Short mmCIF file of C-alpha atoms in Angstrom, two decimals:
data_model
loop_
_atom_site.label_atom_id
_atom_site.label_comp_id
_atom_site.label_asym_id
_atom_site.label_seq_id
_atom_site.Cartn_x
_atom_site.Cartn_y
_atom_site.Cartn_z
CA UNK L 635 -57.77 -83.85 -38.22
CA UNK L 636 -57.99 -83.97 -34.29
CA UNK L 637 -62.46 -83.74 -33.83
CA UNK L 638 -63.14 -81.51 -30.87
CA UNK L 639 -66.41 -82.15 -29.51
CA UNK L 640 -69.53 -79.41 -29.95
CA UNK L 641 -69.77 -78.42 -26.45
CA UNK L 642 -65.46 -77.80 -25.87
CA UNK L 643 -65.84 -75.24 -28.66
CA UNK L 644 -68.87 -73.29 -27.67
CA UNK L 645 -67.49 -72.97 -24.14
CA UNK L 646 -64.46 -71.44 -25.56
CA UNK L 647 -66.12 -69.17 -28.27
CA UNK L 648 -68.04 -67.88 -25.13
CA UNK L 649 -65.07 -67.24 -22.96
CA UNK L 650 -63.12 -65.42 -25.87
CA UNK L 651 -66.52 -63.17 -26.38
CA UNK L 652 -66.56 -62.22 -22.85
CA UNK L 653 -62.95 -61.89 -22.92
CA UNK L 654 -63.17 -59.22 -25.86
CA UNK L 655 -66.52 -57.56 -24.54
CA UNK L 656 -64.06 -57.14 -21.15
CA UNK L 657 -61.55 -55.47 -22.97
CA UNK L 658 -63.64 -53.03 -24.83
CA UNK L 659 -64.98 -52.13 -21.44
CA UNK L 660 -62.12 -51.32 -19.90
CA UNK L 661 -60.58 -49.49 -23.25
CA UNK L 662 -63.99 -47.60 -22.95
CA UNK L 663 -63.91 -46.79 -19.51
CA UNK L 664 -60.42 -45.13 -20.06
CA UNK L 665 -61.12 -42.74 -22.27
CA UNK L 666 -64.04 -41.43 -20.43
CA UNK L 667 -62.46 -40.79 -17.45
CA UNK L 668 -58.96 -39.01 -19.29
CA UNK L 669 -60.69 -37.02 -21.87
CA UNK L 670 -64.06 -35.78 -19.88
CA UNK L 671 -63.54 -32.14 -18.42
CA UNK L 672 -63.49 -31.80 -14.41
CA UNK L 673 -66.92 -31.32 -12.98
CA UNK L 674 -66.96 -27.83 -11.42
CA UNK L 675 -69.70 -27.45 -8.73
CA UNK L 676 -72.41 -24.60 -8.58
CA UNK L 677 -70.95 -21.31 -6.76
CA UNK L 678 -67.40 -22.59 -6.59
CA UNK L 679 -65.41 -19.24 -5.92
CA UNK L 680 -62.97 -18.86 -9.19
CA UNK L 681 -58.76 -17.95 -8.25
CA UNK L 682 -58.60 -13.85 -8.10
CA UNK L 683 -55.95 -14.05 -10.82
CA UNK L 684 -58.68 -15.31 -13.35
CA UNK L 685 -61.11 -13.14 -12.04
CA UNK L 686 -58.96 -9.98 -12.36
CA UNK L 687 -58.25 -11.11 -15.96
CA UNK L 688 -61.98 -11.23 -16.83
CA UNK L 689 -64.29 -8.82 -17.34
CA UNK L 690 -67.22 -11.03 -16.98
CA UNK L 691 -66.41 -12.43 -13.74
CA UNK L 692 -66.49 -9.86 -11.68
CA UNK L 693 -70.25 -9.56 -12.40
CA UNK L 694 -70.89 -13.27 -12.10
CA UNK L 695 -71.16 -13.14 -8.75
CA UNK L 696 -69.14 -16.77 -9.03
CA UNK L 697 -66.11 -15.26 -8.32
CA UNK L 698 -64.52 -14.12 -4.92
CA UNK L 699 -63.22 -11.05 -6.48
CA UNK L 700 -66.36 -9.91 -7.30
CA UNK L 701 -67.16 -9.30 -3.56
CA UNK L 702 -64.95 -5.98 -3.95
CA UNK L 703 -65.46 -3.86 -6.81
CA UNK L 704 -62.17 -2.28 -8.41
CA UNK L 705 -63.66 1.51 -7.69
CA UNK L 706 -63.57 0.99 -3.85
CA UNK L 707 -60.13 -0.35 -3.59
CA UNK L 708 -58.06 2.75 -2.55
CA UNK L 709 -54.49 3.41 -3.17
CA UNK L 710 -52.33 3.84 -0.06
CA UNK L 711 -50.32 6.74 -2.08
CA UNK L 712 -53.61 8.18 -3.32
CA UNK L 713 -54.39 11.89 -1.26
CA UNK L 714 -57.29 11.91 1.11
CA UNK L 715 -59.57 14.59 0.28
CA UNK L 716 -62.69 15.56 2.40
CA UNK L 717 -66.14 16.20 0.80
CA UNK L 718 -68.33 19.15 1.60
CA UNK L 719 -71.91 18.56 2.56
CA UNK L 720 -72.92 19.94 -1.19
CA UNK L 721 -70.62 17.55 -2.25
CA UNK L 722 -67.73 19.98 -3.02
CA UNK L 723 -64.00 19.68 -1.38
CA UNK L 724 -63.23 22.14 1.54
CA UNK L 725 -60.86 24.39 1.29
CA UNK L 726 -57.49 22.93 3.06
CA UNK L 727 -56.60 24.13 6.05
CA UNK L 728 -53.73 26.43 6.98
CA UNK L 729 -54.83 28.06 3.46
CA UNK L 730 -54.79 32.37 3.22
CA UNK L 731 -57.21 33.72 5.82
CA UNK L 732 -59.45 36.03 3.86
CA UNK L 733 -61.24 39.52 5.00
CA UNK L 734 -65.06 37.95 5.43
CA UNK L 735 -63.08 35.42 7.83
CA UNK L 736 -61.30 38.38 10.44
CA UNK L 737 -62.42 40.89 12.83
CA UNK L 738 -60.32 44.01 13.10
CA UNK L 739 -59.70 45.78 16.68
CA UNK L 740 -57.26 48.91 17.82
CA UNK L 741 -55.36 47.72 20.84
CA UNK L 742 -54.42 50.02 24.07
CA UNK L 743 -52.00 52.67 22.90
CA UNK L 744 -48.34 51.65 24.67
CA UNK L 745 -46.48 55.17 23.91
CA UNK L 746 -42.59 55.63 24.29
CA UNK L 747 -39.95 57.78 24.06
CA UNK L 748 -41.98 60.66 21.80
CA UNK L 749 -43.60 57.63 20.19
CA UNK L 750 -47.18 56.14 20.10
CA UNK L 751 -47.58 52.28 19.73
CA UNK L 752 -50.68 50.96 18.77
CA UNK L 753 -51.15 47.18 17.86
CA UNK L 754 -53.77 46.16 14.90
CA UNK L 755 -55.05 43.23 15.44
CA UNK L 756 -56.94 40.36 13.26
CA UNK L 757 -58.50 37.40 14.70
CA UNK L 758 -59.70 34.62 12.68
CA UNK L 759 -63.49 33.76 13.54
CA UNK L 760 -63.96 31.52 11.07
CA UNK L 761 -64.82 27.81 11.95
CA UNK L 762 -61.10 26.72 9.72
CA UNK L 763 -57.46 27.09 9.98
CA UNK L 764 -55.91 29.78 7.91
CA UNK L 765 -52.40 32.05 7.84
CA UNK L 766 -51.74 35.15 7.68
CA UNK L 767 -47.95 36.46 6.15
CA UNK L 768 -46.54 40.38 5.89
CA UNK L 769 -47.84 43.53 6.24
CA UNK L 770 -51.42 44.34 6.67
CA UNK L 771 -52.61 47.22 5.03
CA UNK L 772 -53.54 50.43 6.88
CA UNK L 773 -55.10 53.94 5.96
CA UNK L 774 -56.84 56.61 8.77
CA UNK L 775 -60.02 58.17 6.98
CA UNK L 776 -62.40 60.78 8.31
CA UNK L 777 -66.18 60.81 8.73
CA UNK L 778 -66.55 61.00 5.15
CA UNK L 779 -64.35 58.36 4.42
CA UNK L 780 -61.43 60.98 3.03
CA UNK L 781 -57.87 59.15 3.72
CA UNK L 782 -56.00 61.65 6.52
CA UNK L 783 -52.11 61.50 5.94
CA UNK L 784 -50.24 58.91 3.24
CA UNK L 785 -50.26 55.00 3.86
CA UNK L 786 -48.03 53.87 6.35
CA UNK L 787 -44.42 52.81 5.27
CA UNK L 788 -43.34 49.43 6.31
CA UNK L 789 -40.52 49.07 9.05
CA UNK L 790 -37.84 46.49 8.28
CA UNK L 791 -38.22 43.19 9.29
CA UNK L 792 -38.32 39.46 8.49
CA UNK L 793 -42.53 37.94 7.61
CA UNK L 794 -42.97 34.50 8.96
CA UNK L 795 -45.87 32.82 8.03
CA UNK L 796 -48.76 32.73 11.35
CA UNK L 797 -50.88 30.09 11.26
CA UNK L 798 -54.63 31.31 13.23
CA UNK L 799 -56.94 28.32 14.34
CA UNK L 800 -60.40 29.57 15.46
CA UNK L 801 -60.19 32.44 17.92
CA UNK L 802 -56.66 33.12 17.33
CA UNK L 803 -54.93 36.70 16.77
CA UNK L 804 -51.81 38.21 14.69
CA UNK L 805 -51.02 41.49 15.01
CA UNK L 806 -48.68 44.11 13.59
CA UNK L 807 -47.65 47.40 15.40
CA UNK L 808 -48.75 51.16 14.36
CA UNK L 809 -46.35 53.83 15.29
CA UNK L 810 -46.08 57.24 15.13
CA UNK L 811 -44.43 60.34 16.67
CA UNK L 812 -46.19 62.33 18.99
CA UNK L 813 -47.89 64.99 17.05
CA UNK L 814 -47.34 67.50 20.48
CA UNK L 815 -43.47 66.98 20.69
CA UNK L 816 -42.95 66.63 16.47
CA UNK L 817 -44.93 69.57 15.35
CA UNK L 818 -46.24 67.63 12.62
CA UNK L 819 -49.92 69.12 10.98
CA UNK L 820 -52.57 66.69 12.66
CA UNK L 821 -55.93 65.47 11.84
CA UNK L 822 -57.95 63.56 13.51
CA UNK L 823 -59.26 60.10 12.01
CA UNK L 824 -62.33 58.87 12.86
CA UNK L 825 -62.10 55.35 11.20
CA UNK L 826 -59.09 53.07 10.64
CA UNK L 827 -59.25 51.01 7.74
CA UNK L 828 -57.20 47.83 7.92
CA UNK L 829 -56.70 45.34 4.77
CA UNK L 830 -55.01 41.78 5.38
CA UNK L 831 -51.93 41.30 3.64
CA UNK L 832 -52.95 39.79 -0.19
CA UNK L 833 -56.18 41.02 0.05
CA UNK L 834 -58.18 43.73 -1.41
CA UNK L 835 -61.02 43.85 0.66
CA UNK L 836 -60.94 45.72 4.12
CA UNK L 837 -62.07 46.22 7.94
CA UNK L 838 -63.10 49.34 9.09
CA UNK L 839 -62.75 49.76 12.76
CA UNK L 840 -63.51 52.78 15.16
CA UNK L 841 -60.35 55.15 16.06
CA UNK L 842 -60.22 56.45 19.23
CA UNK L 843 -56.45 57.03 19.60
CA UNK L 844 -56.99 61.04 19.19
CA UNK L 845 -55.24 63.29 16.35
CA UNK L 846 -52.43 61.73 13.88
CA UNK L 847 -49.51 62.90 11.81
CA UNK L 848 -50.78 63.81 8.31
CA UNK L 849 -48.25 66.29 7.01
CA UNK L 850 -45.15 68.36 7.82
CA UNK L 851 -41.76 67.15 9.94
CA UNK L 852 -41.68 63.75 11.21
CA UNK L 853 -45.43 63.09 9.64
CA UNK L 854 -44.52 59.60 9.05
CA UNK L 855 -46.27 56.39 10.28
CA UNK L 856 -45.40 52.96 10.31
CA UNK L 857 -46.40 49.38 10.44
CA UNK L 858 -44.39 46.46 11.52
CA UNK L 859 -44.76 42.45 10.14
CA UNK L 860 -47.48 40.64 11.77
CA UNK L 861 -46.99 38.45 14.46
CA UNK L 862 -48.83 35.26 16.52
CA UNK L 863 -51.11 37.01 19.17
CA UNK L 864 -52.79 40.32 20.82
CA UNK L 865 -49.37 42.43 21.10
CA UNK L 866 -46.44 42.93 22.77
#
């Protein structure tokens, strides 16, 4: 037996403790620092993937996505529409003009050849853009509103669709044979009443174009398709 003296053996039972004590530390240390979660800081804006996939964050107000809610983000296929003051959609432009949004006049008689040419024309004085397509509707009436004479038949001819902005005229042409040189039966209209084409409503505007086929030879009055402007 080899006698080791008291103070060799406490000085190495101390440096083993602080040995081991070391080692725990460090074993410690480790797993703190692998198995603790990341420290996130206060406000930290989240990825916009995650935020699109939850719910929650876009209320957070953590998350950058947040800053634009999902109802203003607009579609670049989605159709613009424009709201009314009353909150209501206008009517599109280039739509049918209706009867509330023309004025009727009788132009300057342009005769011919036994014939008398008249052009009816509409004029849009509304504040939109609308069309007008065909025949307008026509019918002479007296002063107690009796129609004078059948409607007018339509001449031949090919309707193209005119579009009116503000201000703007169509027009379609009357004609008739001279009353004097056809011997047809006269009367004498004091009222034209003239009906855009697809709609049931009409103008009445003030004849002044004298006495008008009504019955008998060559009675018969016509009306051409309307066309962009005042006339021929």
């Amino acid at each position: 037996m080899v006698y080791t003296p008291r103070s060799t053996r406490h000085g190495a039972l101390l440096v083993g403790t602080v040995a081991v004590l070391g080692l725990l530390t460090a074993c410690g240390n480790g797993k703190d620092v692998h198995s603790a979660p990341p420290v996130t800081a206060s406000g930290t804006a989240a990825p916009a993937t995650d935020a699109s996939k939850s719910p929650a964050s876009a209320t957070s107000g953590t998350s950058a996505a947040a800053s634009t809610p999902t109802g203003s983000r607009v579609s670049p296929s989605a159709p613009a529409t424009t709201a009314s003051p009353g909150g209501g959609k206008t009517t599109a432009a280039g739509s049918r003009c209706h009867t509330s949004e023309l004025g009727a006049s009788v132009g300057r008689n342009d005769p011919g050849a036994g014939q008398e040419n008249f052009p009816l024309v509409l004029t849009n004085k509304s504040a939109r853009t609308c069309t007008l397509r065909g025949y307008p509707g026509a019918a002479f009436v007296n002063g107690s509103g009796t129609q004078l004479g059948p409607d007018p038949r339509r001449e031949p001819g090919s309707p193209v669709t005119v579009t009116l902005k503000p201000g703007q005229s169509a027009w379609a042409g009357l004609t008739f044979s001279n009353p004097e040189i056809s011997g047809a039966k006269t009367g004498t209209p004091t009222s034209l009443l003239l009906t855009p084409p697809d709609e049931l409503d009409h103008l009445t505007v003030a004849w002044s174009g004298g006495p008008v086929p009504v019955s008998g030879s060559s009675s018969s009055v016509s009306l051409s398709v309307l066309a962009p402007g005042t006339g021929p």
